Coordinates of C-alpha atoms and ligand atoms in Angstrom, one line a residue:
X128 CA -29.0 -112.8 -46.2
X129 CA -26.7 -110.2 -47.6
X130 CA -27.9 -107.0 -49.4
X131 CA -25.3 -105.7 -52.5
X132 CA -25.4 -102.8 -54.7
X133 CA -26.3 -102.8 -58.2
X134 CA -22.9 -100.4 -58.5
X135 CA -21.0 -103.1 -56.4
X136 CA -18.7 -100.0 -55.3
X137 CA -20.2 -100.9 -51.1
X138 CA -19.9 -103.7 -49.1
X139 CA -22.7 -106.0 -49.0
X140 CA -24.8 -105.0 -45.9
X141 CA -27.3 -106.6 -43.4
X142 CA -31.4 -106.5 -44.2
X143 CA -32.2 -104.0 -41.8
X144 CA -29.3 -101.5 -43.0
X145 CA -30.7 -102.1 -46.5
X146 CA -34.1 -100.9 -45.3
X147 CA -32.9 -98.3 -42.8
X148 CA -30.5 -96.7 -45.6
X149 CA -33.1 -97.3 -48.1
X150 CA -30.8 -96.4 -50.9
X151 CA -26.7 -97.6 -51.0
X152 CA -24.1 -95.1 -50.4
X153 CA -23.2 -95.8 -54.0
X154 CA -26.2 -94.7 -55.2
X155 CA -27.4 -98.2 -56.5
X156 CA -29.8 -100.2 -55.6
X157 CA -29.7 -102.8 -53.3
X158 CA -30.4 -106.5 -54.2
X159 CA -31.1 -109.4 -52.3
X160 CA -27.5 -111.7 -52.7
X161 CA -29.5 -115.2 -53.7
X162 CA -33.0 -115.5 -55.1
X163 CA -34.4 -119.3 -53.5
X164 CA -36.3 -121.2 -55.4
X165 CA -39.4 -123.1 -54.6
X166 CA -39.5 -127.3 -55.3
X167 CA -41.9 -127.6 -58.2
X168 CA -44.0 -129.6 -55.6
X169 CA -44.9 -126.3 -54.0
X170 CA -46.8 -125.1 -57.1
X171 CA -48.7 -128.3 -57.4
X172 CA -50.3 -127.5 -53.8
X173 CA -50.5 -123.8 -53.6
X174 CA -54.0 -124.0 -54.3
X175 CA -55.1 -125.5 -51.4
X176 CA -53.2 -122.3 -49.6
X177 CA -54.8 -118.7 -48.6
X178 CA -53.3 -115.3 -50.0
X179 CA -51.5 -115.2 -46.3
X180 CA -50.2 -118.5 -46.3
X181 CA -48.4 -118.0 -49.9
X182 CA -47.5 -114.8 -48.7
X183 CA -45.7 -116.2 -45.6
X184 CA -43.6 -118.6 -47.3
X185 CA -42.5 -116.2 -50.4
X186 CA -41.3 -113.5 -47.5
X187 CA -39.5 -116.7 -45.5
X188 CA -37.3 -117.2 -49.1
X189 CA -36.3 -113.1 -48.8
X190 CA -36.1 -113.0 -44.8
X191 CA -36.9 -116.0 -43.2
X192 CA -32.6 -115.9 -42.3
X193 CA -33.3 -112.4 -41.1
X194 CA -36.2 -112.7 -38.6
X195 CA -37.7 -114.4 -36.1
X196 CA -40.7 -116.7 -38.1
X197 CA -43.2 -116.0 -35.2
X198 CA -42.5 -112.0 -36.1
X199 CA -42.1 -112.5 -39.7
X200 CA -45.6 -114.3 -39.9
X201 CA -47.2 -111.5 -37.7
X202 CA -45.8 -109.0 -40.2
X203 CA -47.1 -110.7 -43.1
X204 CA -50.6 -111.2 -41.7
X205 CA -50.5 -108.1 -40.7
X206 CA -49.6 -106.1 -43.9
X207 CA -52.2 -108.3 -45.5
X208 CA -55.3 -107.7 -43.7
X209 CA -57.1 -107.1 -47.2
X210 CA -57.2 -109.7 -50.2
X211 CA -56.2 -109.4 -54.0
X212 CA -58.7 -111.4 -56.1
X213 CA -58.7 -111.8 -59.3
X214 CA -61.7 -111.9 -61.3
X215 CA -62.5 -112.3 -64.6
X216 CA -63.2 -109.6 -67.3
X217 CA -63.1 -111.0 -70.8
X218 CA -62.1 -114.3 -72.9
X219 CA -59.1 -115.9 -71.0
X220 CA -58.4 -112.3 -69.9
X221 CA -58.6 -111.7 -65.7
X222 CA -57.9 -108.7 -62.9
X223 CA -55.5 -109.2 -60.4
X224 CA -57.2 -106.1 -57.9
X225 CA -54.5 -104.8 -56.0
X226 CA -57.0 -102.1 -54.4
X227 CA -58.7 -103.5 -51.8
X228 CA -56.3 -102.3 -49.1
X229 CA -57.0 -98.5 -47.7
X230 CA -55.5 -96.4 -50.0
X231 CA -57.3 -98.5 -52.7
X232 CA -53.9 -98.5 -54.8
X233 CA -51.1 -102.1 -54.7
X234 CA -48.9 -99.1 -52.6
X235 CA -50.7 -100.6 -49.8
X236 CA -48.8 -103.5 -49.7
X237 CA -45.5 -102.5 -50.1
X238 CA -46.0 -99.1 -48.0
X239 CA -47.6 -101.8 -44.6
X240 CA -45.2 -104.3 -45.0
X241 CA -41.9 -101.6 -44.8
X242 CA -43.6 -100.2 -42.2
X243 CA -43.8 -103.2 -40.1
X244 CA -40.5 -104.1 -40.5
X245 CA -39.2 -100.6 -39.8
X246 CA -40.4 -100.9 -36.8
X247 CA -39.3 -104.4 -35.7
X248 CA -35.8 -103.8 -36.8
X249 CA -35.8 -100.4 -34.1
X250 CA -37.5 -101.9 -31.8
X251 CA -34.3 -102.5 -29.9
X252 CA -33.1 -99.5 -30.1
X253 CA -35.9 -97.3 -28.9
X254 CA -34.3 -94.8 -31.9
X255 CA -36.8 -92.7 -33.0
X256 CA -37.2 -92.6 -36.9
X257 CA -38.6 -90.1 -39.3
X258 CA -39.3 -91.1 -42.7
X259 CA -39.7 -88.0 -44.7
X260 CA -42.1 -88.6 -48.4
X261 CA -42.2 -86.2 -50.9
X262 CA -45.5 -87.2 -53.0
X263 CA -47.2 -86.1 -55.9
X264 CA -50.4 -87.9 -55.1
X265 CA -50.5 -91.8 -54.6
X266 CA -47.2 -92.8 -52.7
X267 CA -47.9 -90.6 -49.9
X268 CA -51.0 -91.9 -48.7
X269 CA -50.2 -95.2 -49.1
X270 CA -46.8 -94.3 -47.1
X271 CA -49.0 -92.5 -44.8
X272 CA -51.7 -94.5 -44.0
X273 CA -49.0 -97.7 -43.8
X274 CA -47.1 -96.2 -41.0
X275 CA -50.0 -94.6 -39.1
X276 CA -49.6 -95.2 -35.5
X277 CA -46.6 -97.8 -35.8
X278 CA -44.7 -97.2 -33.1
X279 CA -41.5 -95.9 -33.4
X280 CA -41.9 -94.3 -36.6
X281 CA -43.1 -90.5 -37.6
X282 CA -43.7 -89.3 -40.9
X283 CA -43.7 -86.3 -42.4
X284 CA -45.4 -86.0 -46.2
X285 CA -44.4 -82.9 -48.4
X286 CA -46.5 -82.5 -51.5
X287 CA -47.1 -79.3 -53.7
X288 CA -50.2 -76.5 -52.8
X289 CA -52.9 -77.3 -55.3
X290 CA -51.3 -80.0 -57.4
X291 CA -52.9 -83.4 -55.8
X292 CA -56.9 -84.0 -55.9
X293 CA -59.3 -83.5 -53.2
X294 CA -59.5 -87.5 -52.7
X295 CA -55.7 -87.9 -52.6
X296 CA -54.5 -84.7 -50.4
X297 CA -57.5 -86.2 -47.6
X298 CA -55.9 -89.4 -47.8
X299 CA -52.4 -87.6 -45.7
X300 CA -54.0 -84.9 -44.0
X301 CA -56.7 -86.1 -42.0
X302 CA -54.6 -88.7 -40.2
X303 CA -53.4 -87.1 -37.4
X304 CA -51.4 -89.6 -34.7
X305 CA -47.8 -89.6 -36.0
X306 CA -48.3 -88.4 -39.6
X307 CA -48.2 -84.9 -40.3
X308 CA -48.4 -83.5 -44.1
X309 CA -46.6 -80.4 -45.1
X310 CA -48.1 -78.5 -47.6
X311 CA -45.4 -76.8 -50.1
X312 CA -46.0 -73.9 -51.7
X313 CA -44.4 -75.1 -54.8
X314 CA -44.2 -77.7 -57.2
X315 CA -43.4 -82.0 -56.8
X316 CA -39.8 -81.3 -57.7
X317 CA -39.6 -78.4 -55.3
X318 CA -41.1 -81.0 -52.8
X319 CA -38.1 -83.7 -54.0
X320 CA -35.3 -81.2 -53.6
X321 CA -36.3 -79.8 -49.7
X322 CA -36.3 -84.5 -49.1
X323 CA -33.1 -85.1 -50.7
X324 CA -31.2 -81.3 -49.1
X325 CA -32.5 -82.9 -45.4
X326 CA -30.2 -86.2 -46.4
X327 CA -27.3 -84.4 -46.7
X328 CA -27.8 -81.1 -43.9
X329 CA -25.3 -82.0 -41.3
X330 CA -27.0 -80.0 -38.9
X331 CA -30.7 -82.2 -39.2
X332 CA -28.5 -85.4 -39.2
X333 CA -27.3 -85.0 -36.1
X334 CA -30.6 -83.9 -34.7
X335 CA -32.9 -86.1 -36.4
X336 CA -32.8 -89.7 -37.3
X337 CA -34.0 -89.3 -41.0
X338 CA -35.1 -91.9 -43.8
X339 CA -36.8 -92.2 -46.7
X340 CA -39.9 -94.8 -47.9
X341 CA -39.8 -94.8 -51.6
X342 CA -39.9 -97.6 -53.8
X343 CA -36.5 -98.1 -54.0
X344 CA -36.6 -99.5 -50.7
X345 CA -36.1 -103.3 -50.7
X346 CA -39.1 -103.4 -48.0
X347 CA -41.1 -101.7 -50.2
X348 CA -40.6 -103.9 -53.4
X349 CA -40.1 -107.5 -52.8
X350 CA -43.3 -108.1 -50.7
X351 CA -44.8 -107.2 -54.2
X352 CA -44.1 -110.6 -54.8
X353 CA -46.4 -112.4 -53.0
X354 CA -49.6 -111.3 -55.0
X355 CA -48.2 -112.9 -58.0
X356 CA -48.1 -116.3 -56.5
X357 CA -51.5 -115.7 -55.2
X358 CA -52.8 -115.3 -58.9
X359 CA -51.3 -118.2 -59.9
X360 CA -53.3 -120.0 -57.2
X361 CA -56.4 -118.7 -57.7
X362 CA -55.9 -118.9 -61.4
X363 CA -55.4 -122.5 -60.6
X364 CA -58.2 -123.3 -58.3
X365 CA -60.6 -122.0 -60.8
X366 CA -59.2 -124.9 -62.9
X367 CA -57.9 -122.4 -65.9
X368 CA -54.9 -123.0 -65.8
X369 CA -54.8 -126.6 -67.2
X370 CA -53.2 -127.2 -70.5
X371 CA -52.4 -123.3 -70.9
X372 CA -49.6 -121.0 -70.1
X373 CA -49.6 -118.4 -67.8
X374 CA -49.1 -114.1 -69.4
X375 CA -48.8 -111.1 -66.8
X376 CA -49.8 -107.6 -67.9
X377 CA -47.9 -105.2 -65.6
X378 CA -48.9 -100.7 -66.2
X379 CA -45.2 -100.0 -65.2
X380 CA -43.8 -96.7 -64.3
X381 CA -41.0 -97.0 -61.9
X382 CA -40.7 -100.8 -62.5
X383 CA -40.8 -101.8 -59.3
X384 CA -44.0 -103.8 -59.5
X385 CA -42.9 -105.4 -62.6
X386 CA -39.6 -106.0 -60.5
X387 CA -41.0 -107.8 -58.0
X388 CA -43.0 -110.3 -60.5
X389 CA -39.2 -111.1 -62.2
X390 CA -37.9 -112.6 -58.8
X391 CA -41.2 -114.2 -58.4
X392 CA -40.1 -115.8 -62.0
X393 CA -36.8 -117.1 -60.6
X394 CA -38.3 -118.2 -57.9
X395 CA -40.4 -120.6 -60.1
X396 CA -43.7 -119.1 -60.4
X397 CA -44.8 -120.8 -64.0
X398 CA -45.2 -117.5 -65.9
X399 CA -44.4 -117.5 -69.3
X400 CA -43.7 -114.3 -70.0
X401 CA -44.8 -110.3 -68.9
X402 CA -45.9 -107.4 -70.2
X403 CA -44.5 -104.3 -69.7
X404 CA -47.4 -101.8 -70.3
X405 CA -46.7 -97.9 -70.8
X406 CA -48.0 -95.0 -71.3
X407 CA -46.7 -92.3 -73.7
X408 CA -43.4 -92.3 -71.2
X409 CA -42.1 -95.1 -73.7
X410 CA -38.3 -95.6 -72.3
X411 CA -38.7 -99.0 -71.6
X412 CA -40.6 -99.9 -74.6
X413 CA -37.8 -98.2 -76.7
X414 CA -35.6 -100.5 -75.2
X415 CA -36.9 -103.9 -75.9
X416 CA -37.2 -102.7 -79.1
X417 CA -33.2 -101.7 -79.8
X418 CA -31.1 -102.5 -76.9
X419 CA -30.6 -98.7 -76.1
X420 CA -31.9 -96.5 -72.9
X421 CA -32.6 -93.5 -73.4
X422 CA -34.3 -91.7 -70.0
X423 CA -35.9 -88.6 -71.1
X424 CA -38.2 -86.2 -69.3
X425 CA -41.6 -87.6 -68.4
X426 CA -45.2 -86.5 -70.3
X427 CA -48.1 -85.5 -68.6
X428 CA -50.7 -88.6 -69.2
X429 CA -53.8 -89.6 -67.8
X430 CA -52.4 -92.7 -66.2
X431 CA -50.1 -90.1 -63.8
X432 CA -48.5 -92.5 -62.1
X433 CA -46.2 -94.1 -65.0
X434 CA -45.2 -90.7 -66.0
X435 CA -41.8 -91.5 -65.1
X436 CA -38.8 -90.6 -67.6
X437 CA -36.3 -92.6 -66.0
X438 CA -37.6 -95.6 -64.3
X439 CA -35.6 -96.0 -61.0
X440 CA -36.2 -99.9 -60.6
X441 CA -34.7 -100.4 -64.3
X442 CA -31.1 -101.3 -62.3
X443 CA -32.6 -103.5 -60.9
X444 CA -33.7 -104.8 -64.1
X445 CA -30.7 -104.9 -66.0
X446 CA -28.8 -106.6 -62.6
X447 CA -31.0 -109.6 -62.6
X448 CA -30.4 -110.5 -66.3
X449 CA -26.7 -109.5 -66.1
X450 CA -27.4 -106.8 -68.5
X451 CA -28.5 -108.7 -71.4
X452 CA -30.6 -107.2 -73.5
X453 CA -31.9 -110.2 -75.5
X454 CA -32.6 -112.0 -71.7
X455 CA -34.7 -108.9 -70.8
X456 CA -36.8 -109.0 -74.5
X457 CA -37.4 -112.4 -73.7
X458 CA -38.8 -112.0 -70.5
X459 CA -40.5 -108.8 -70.9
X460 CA -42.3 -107.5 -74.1
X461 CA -43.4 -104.0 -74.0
X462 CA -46.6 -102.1 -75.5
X463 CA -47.5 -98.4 -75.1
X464 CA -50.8 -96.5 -75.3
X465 CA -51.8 -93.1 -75.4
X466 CA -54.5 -90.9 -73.7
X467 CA -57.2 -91.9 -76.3
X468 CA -56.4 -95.3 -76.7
X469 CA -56.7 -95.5 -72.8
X470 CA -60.8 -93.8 -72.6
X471 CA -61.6 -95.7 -75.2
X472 CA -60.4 -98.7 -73.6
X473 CA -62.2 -97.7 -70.4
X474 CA -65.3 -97.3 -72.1
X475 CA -65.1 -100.6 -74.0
X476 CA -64.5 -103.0 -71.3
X477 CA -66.9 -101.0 -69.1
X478 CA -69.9 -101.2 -72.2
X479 CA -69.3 -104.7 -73.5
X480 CA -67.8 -106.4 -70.2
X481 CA -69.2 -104.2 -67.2
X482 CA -65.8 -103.8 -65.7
X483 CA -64.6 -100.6 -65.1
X484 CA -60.5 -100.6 -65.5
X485 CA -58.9 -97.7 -63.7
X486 CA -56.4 -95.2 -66.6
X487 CA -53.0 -97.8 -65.6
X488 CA -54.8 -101.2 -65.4
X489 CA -56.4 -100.0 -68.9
X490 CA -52.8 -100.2 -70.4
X491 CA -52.3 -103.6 -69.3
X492 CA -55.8 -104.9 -70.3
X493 CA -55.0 -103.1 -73.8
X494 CA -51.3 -105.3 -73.9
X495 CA -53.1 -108.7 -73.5
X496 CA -55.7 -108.5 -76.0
X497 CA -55.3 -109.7 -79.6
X498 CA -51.7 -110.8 -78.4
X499 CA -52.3 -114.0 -76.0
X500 CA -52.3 -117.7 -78.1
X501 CA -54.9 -119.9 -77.8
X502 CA -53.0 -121.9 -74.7
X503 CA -52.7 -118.9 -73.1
X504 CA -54.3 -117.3 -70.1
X505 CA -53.6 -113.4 -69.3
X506 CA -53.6 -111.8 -65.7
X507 CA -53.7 -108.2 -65.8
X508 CA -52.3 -105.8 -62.2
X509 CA -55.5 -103.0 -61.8
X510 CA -53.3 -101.1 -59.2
X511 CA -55.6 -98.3 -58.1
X512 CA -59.6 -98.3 -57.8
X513 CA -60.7 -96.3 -60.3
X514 CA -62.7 -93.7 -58.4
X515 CA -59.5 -93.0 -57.7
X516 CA -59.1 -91.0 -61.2
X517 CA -63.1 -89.8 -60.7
X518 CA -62.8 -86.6 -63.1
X519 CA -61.1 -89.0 -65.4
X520 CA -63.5 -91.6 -65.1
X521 CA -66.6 -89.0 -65.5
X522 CA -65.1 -87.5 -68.3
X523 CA -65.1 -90.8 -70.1
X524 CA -68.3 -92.2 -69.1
X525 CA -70.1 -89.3 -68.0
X526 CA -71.1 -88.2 -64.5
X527 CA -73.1 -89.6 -61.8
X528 CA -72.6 -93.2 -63.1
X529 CA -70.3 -94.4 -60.6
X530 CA -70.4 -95.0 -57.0
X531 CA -67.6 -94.1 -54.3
X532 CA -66.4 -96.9 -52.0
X533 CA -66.8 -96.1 -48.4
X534 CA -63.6 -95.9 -47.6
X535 CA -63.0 -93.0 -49.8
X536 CA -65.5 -91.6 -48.7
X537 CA -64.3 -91.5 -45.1
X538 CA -61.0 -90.0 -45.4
X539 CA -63.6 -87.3 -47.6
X540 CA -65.2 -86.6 -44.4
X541 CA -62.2 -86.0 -42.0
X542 CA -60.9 -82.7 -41.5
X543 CA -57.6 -81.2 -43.8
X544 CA -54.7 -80.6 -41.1
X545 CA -51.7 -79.9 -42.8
X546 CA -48.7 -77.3 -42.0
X547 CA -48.0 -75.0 -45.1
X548 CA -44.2 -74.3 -45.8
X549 CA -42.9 -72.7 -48.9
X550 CA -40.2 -73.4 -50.7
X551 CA -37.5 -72.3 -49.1
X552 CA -35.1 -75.1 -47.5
X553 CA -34.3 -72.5 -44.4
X554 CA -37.8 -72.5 -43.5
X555 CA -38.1 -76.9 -43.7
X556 CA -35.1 -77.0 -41.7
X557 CA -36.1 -74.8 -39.0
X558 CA -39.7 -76.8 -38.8
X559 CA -38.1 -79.9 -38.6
X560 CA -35.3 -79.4 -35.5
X561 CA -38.3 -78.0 -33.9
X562 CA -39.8 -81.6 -33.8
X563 CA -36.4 -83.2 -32.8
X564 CA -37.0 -84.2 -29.0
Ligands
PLP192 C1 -47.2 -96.4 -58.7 C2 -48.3 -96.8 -59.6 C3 -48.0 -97.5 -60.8 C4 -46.5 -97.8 -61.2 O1 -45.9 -98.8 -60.5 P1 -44.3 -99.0 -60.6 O2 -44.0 -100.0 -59.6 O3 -43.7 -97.7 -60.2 O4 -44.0 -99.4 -62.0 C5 -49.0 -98.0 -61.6 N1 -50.3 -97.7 -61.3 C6 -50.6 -97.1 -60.2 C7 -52.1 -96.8 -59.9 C8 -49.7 -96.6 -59.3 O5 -50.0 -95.9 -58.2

């Protein structure tokens, strides 16, 4: 299958340019040239299949023309070596927990299943790759620990001095193998700028082969997919699904998730509509409300990681529905939250249901309740554990009350190796042709 632009000013290219480029030389985004549906029969018996087996024939739709099955099947087993259960919380209200992978965040999936087919598209050419990430906390571990030891492939993370927690900056710099985390003295943007300057420096080009893994990527996004179908199967098996419709709550920030649970749509999956959930970054929101986007600069909020001010997935968006803004209010309806509606949220469901909802998944369990009909069932995306957000978390519910999964805890244990840099793109440049070999 083809891959086009959303600024159709390219020719359409193959998958594994689309994922080695990551972005088009237009600057748009690329999309898959046909979305293939599933016969109806296939959602009568997708409860009788596991999360893998789902997952196998959703990626064979995107790049079954692409890849070898065999390979493709080991990829997808691969990325998917942890589940995503849902479980339910309140009346007709359930958690689709996309953080059982080890980051504890739905990065995970995206983040293993580029990886993967990074690496089986160089294969051939014995090329060495280096995927640079500029993070401001949650992609670059997931990028990190997704690509650790896959061969083929080294990464270098840049994140700001002093600006991620304790929990996240362990998450990049204890790896070791072929990860190494750069520590900027400067801020996220400073980070962005030295990533984006490496793209275009003639002189690194010719020494390195360079590439980025944000969520842009088509790798990164469409195997999002596949945990939507799962919920519908589970949701199914449990038998709630009978007589009533089906509502997804996505926290959205650069859309991509939300993305991801469109083309599941058109490929069939029953939902009747989603649920854009935002913070106080409202773009989107403002949107479906009057047909106008209006990017702006993002606000620091509690749920960090929809502070986005122009959501980069929203192309993608606007592509798939041919830029009609009474399709998109159709399929999407938005809601926003702020800061205090989010703890007391957290402390609500935690008191009354004994779930504790991390500060994104709080915005999407806020959007369902008091607006789901009586045939209705709502699935809501937790995307990060929500020890995760611990100060957060504490601060809401006091500390000491909540316990540390073990695999946090681990990457607490290893020992911080990181490379500090400052600012300065001389100094980046000269680092990096010193790794070029
Ligand atoms: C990245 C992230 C989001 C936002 O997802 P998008 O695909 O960018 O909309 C939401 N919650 C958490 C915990 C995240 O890490």
């Amino acid at each position: 299958m083809k891959y086009y632009s959303t600024n159709k000013s390219i020719r359409n290219v193959s998958l594994s340019d689309a994922v080695i480029m990551g972005l088009a030389e237009d600057k748009g985004l690329f999309m898959p040239e046909r979305i293939e549906k599933f016969d109806p029969s296939f959602f009568e018996q997708i409860d009788k299949l596991s999360f893998q087996e789902i997952a196998y024939e959703v990626a064979r739709k995107f790049f079954g023309e692409d890849i070898e099955l065999a390979k493709l099947k080991n990829i997808v087993y691969d990325t998917l070596n942890f589940d995503c259960p849902v479980v339910p919380v309140a009346d007709s209200i359930w958690s689709l927990e996309l953080f059982h992978g080890p980051t504890l965040a739905f990065k995970d999936v995206g983040a293993r299943f580029m990886a993967r087919l990074l690496s089986h598209f160089l294969g051939d050419t014995k090329e060495e790759v280096n995927v640079l990430v500029a993070t401001s906390g949650d992609t670059g571990s997931a990028v990190a620990n997704g690509f650790l030891n896959v061969p083929g492939i080294r990464v270098f993370v840049l994140y700001p001095k002093g600006k991620v927690s304790e929990i996240q900056e362990k998450q990049f710099t204890t790896l070791g193998a072929n990860i190494t985390a750069l520590e900027i003295d400067g801020t996220f943007d400073d980070c962005q700028r030295l990533v984006k300057r490496a793209f275009l420096d003639e002189d690194l080009r010719s020494a390195l082969t360079l590439t980025s893994a944000n969520s842009i990527n088509v790798a990164r996004f469409l195997p999002q997919a596949f945990y939507y179908f799962n919920a519908y199967a589970r949701l199914k098996e449990a038998g709630v699904l009978r007589h009533k419709e089906l509502v997804i709550a996505v926290p959205s920030g650069n859309f991509g998730n939300l993305t991801a649970g469109l083309f599941a749509r058109e490929m069939g999956l029953p939902v009747n509509r989603f649920i854009a959930a935002n913070n106080e970054n409202d773009i989107v929101y403002q949107y479906l409300k009057t047909g106008e986007y209006r990017p702006a600069p993002s606000i620091e909020t509690i749920a960090n990681a929809m502070d986005v001010g122009d959501p980069s997935n929203f192309a993608r968006i606007l592509d798939l529905f041919g830029n009609s803004h009474q399709k998109i209010s159709k399929a999407i309806k938005g809601s926003r939250f702020s800061d205090d509606e989010i703890r007391q949220a957290i402390s609500d469901t935690y008191n009354s249901h004994h779930y504790l909802l991390d500060p994104h998944g709080a915005c999407a369990y806020m959007s369902l309740q008091n607006s789901l009909a009586t045939d209705e069932v709502g699935v809501f995306l937790e995307t990060a554990h929500p020890t995760k957000f611990l100060g957060t978390i504490e601060e809401i519910l006091g500390a000491g009350k909540i316990e540390i999964p073990e695999k946090l805890q681990a990457f607490m244990k290893g020992e911080k190796k990181s490379i500090p840099l400052s600012f300065e793109f001389e100094e980046f440049k000269k680092f990096m042709l010193s790794q070029a070999r």
